[in-house]
Amino acid sequence: MSQLFSEIPGASAWSNVQEIHKGWSSDNKYHIQTADGRELLLRISDFTQYDKKQREFESVKKLHHIDNILMSRPLDFGICNSGQSVYSLFTWVNGEDAEGVIPSLNAEQQYQLGVQAGEALAKLHEIHAEQDLVPWAEHYNAKINRYIRNFESCGIALKGADQTISFIEQNRHLLENRPQTFQHGDYHVGNMVVTPSGELGIIDFNRLDYGDPWEEFNRITWCAGLSPLFASGRIHGYFNNDVPDLFFRLMALYIASNQLSSIPWAIPFGKEEVDDMVQQAEEVLEAYDYFQNYIPKWYLPSCPDL
């Protein structure tokens, strides 16, 4: 047993430990198999992350009563590796990456998995934030200011950037008086799996936060790029087929802001990553007619005739 794991209670019963290399997290992640046939997810972080990781773990524990979502459940948290590391142990969700599975499914299956994703997200958003948070408009407007400033100073051109910034400025007022709830923080197909029985599982809560629940749709562009049926089903499932017009306006505001922020974010990762983000941003802007419209072209307004 590695020194890294030896201080974790129960580690002596682990029969197989396999490192997971996918994802952007700075955590080291491991798929654990135990001698009695259980599967676990282990995340190891530097001890300097202790407070942050403890908050994450305690926040995910607040979801314990939601028993109709297939998701990673928290099991144990503590210090290991002679005090140098922090560990978080979760249940393992057995399935294949949704990104790989969804395109191979028929139209009805893609749409219904999207509905499952929306219904699950609505359940997560039933957890209300603590009352002492900064008002959402104040918090997110500060983000917008930073996003615009960073984009304008990064020196990278984006077709439609002026229209995007104009749309953001014209719609900031929509941020006033928004509720704040639990947020998964990175809710899209890259953090979902499909089980052998066809059920959707939700993983990787390490970017969880609290804020406007509708901000969670800022990365639905990843879903729409893979399957407009899945993305539309996700919206219908979330709202039980009664989608308010205000939602589309706010989703467009969050997506516009996200596209601007993604380009300066990519710079430390190199030219290839920047080019990918610019290309994706241009595709997103085109789907919105460069924000002349606030409902994207990929959206299917009603359940398709499947």
XYZ file of C-alpha atoms in Angstrom:
306
model
C 0.000 0.000 0.000
C 1.385 3.382 -1.048
C 2.340 5.824 1.714
C -0.072 8.252 0.036
C -3.047 6.038 0.935
C -1.872 4.070 3.972
C -3.391 6.450 6.548
C -6.863 6.413 4.958
C -9.246 4.238 7.020
C -10.169 1.070 5.129
C -7.364 1.401 2.567
C -5.946 -1.985 3.534
C -9.055 -3.548 1.954
C -8.483 -1.892 -1.428
C -7.655 -4.526 -4.028
C -7.016 -2.215 -6.988
C -6.166 1.481 -7.326
C -6.172 3.071 -10.785
C -5.330 6.717 -11.402
C -7.790 8.748 -13.506
C -6.156 11.174 -15.920
C -9.130 12.940 -17.528
C -10.462 16.345 -16.432
C -9.050 19.777 -15.585
C -9.012 19.450 -11.803
C -5.707 19.832 -9.947
C -6.777 16.940 -7.706
C -5.255 13.508 -8.201
C -8.192 11.140 -8.798
C -8.311 7.366 -8.360
C -10.777 4.588 -9.119
C -10.727 2.230 -6.141
C -11.903 -1.384 -6.089
C -12.257 -3.054 -2.701
C -11.820 -6.673 -1.725
C -15.572 -6.979 -1.080
C -16.480 -5.743 -4.573
C -17.265 -2.071 -3.942
C -16.048 0.745 -6.195
C -14.997 4.158 -4.868
C -13.716 7.512 -6.121
C -10.738 8.972 -4.236
C -9.600 12.570 -4.654
C -6.227 13.652 -3.221
C -5.360 17.349 -2.844
C -2.475 19.299 -1.374
C -2.923 20.109 2.334
C -3.061 23.832 1.476
C -6.501 23.037 -0.037
C -7.841 21.652 3.254
C -10.428 24.366 4.000
C -11.703 24.461 0.418
C -11.975 20.674 0.182
C -13.715 20.443 3.541
C -16.315 23.015 2.386
C -16.829 21.023 -0.829
C -17.281 17.763 1.076
C -19.719 19.291 3.576
C -21.705 20.907 0.753
C -22.118 17.610 -1.116
C -23.283 16.010 2.154
C -26.262 18.402 2.053
C -27.537 16.419 -0.934
C -27.792 13.172 1.053
C -31.603 13.284 1.203
C -31.942 13.476 -2.601
C -32.126 9.776 -3.276
C -33.528 9.768 -6.827
C -30.360 11.080 -8.494
C -27.502 8.786 -9.434
C -24.429 10.717 -8.267
C -21.137 10.443 -6.381
C -21.997 10.336 -2.658
C -19.548 11.514 0.039
C -18.129 8.820 2.307
C -15.070 10.112 4.157
C -12.768 13.122 4.410
C -9.451 13.627 6.188
C -5.694 14.099 6.140
C -3.200 11.563 4.772
C 0.333 11.279 3.406
C 1.963 12.322 6.717
C -0.054 15.531 6.829
C 0.865 16.646 3.328
C -2.398 15.751 1.593
C -6.163 15.881 2.004
C -8.380 13.041 0.819
C -12.071 12.948 -0.106
C -13.716 9.581 -0.681
C -16.941 9.146 -2.651
C -19.065 6.377 -4.085
C -18.261 5.460 -7.680
C -20.881 5.893 -10.435
C -20.438 3.024 -12.845
C -20.989 4.006 -16.466
C -19.452 5.267 -19.683
C -18.681 8.917 -20.409
C -21.878 10.573 -21.652
C -19.883 12.424 -24.322
C -19.036 9.110 -25.943
C -22.391 7.410 -25.460
C -24.960 10.072 -26.408
C -24.051 10.451 -30.122
C -24.479 6.684 -30.572
C -28.059 6.712 -29.259
C -31.263 7.247 -31.210
C -33.105 10.573 -31.113
C -35.592 9.566 -28.416
C -32.853 8.229 -26.124
C -30.786 11.415 -26.538
C -33.777 13.590 -25.710
C -34.862 11.494 -22.709
C -31.361 11.523 -21.217
C -31.485 15.317 -21.537
C -34.793 15.339 -19.667
C -33.143 13.238 -16.926
C -30.279 15.774 -16.751
C -32.745 18.650 -16.345
C -34.823 16.892 -13.702
C -31.687 16.007 -11.717
C -30.446 19.602 -11.862
C -33.801 20.910 -10.605
C -33.452 18.580 -7.598
C -29.938 19.874 -6.834
C -31.288 23.418 -6.912
C -33.759 22.676 -4.124
C -30.844 23.235 -1.699
C -30.961 26.930 -0.825
C -27.846 28.984 -0.159
C -27.033 30.461 3.224
C -28.588 33.868 3.827
C -25.323 35.789 4.277
C -24.217 35.687 0.629
C -23.514 38.858 -1.322
C -26.533 39.793 -3.504
C -26.279 37.977 -6.829
C -26.344 41.115 -9.000
C -23.411 42.584 -7.073
C -21.452 39.322 -7.247
C -22.024 38.563 -10.927
C -21.669 42.128 -12.188
C -18.188 42.162 -10.657
C -17.467 38.962 -12.611
C -18.759 40.520 -15.827
C -16.543 43.573 -15.333
C -13.541 41.290 -14.871
C -14.450 39.125 -17.879
C -14.772 42.130 -20.192
C -11.583 43.742 -18.878
C -9.592 40.519 -19.265
C -10.929 39.875 -22.757
C -10.252 43.408 -23.988
C -6.685 43.301 -22.672
C -5.799 39.781 -23.905
C -5.174 40.847 -27.520
C -7.116 37.984 -29.125
C -9.746 38.826 -31.736
C -13.216 37.294 -31.624
C -15.751 37.816 -34.378
C -18.870 39.268 -32.785
C -17.159 40.406 -29.584
C -18.609 43.934 -29.798
C -22.163 42.617 -30.208
C -21.595 40.200 -27.336
C -20.407 42.923 -24.973
C -23.285 45.168 -26.046
C -25.787 42.376 -25.301
C -24.242 41.837 -21.868
C -24.427 45.542 -21.014
C -28.068 45.759 -22.108
C -29.120 42.796 -19.973
C -27.208 43.254 -16.710
C -30.409 44.450 -15.041
C -31.795 40.891 -15.221
C -29.359 39.892 -12.450
C -31.296 41.866 -9.839
C -33.160 39.897 -7.169
C -32.154 36.465 -8.448
C -32.369 33.582 -5.935
C -29.248 31.674 -4.909
C -29.052 27.910 -4.488
C -26.571 25.056 -4.514
C -24.761 24.760 -7.861
C -22.933 21.743 -9.278
C -20.607 24.319 -10.833
C -19.702 22.501 -14.060
C -22.916 20.885 -15.239
C -22.557 19.499 -18.756
C -22.067 16.211 -20.620
C -18.372 16.074 -19.691
C -19.374 15.474 -16.057
C -22.037 12.864 -16.715
C -21.998 9.124 -17.328
C -24.543 6.720 -18.784
C -24.990 3.441 -16.916
C -25.347 0.061 -18.650
C -29.116 0.288 -17.967
C -29.330 3.706 -19.675
C -29.573 5.879 -16.564
C -27.772 9.218 -16.328
C -25.221 9.660 -13.540
C -23.763 12.979 -12.299
C -20.083 13.168 -11.282
C -17.322 15.663 -10.380
C -18.814 18.115 -7.886
C -15.416 19.704 -7.210
C -16.473 23.076 -8.686
C -19.648 23.315 -6.612
C -20.768 26.753 -5.554
C -23.842 28.785 -4.628
C -25.539 31.249 -6.944
C -28.344 31.837 -9.421
C -29.578 28.322 -10.311
C -30.054 29.345 -13.945
C -26.352 30.175 -14.237
C -25.856 26.378 -14.352
C -26.940 26.564 -18.009
C -23.883 28.640 -18.980
C -22.138 25.473 -20.211
C -25.112 23.880 -21.954
C -23.284 24.866 -25.146
C -21.126 21.735 -24.589
C -24.329 19.687 -24.527
C -25.821 21.430 -27.576
C -22.630 20.945 -29.587
C -22.923 17.212 -28.971
C -26.714 16.844 -29.232
C -29.329 19.613 -29.609
C -31.902 16.969 -28.617
C -30.120 16.330 -25.316
C -29.675 20.060 -24.624
C -33.317 20.853 -25.384
C -34.471 17.907 -23.273
C -32.347 19.219 -20.412
C -34.209 22.554 -20.488
C -37.638 20.899 -20.779
C -36.863 18.468 -17.963
C -35.686 21.258 -15.679
C -38.852 23.320 -16.195
C -41.277 20.423 -16.634
C -42.025 21.684 -20.177
C -43.032 25.192 -19.023
C -39.992 27.354 -19.839
C -40.267 31.070 -18.949
C -39.050 33.672 -21.433
C -36.862 35.253 -18.732
C -34.869 32.020 -18.554
C -33.704 32.329 -22.170
C -32.641 35.939 -21.641
C -30.610 35.052 -18.556
C -29.156 31.909 -20.151
C -27.994 34.037 -23.089
C -26.424 36.552 -20.682
C -24.547 33.812 -18.823
C -23.432 32.115 -22.037
C -22.240 35.425 -23.526
C -20.217 36.138 -20.392
C -18.822 32.611 -20.344
C -17.632 32.813 -23.951
C -15.724 36.039 -23.297
C -14.089 34.624 -20.165
C -13.076 31.337 -21.829
C -10.562 32.968 -24.188
C -8.252 34.665 -21.638
C -8.666 31.537 -19.465
C -7.201 29.384 -22.261
C -4.033 31.456 -22.782
C -1.861 29.664 -20.158
C -2.696 26.327 -21.828
C -1.204 27.324 -25.187
C -2.211 28.360 -28.693
C -4.107 25.168 -29.510
C -6.410 25.601 -26.512
C -6.919 29.291 -27.350
C -7.805 28.431 -30.960
C -10.293 25.822 -29.733
C -11.960 28.333 -27.412
C -12.138 31.005 -30.119
C -13.685 28.515 -32.530
C -16.196 27.350 -29.933
C -17.071 30.944 -29.002
C -17.677 31.822 -32.654
C -19.948 28.779 -33.050
C -21.903 29.797 -29.944
C -22.210 33.399 -31.136
C -23.409 32.210 -34.534
C -26.091 30.089 -32.803
C -27.348 33.322 -31.230
C -27.055 35.379 -34.463
C -24.300 37.314 -32.665
C -26.789 38.074 -29.888
C -29.378 39.630 -32.125
C -31.548 36.833 -30.692
C -31.669 35.422 -27.164
C -32.980 31.953 -28.048
C -30.279 29.800 -29.705
C -30.854 28.149 -33.076
C -30.252 24.673 -31.636
C -33.163 24.891 -29.195
C -36.221 22.742 -29.978
C -39.209 24.612 -28.473
C -41.330 21.525 -27.878
C -40.828 17.829 -27.392
C -39.896 16.537 -30.854
C -42.109 13.967 -32.522
C -39.977 10.950 -31.748
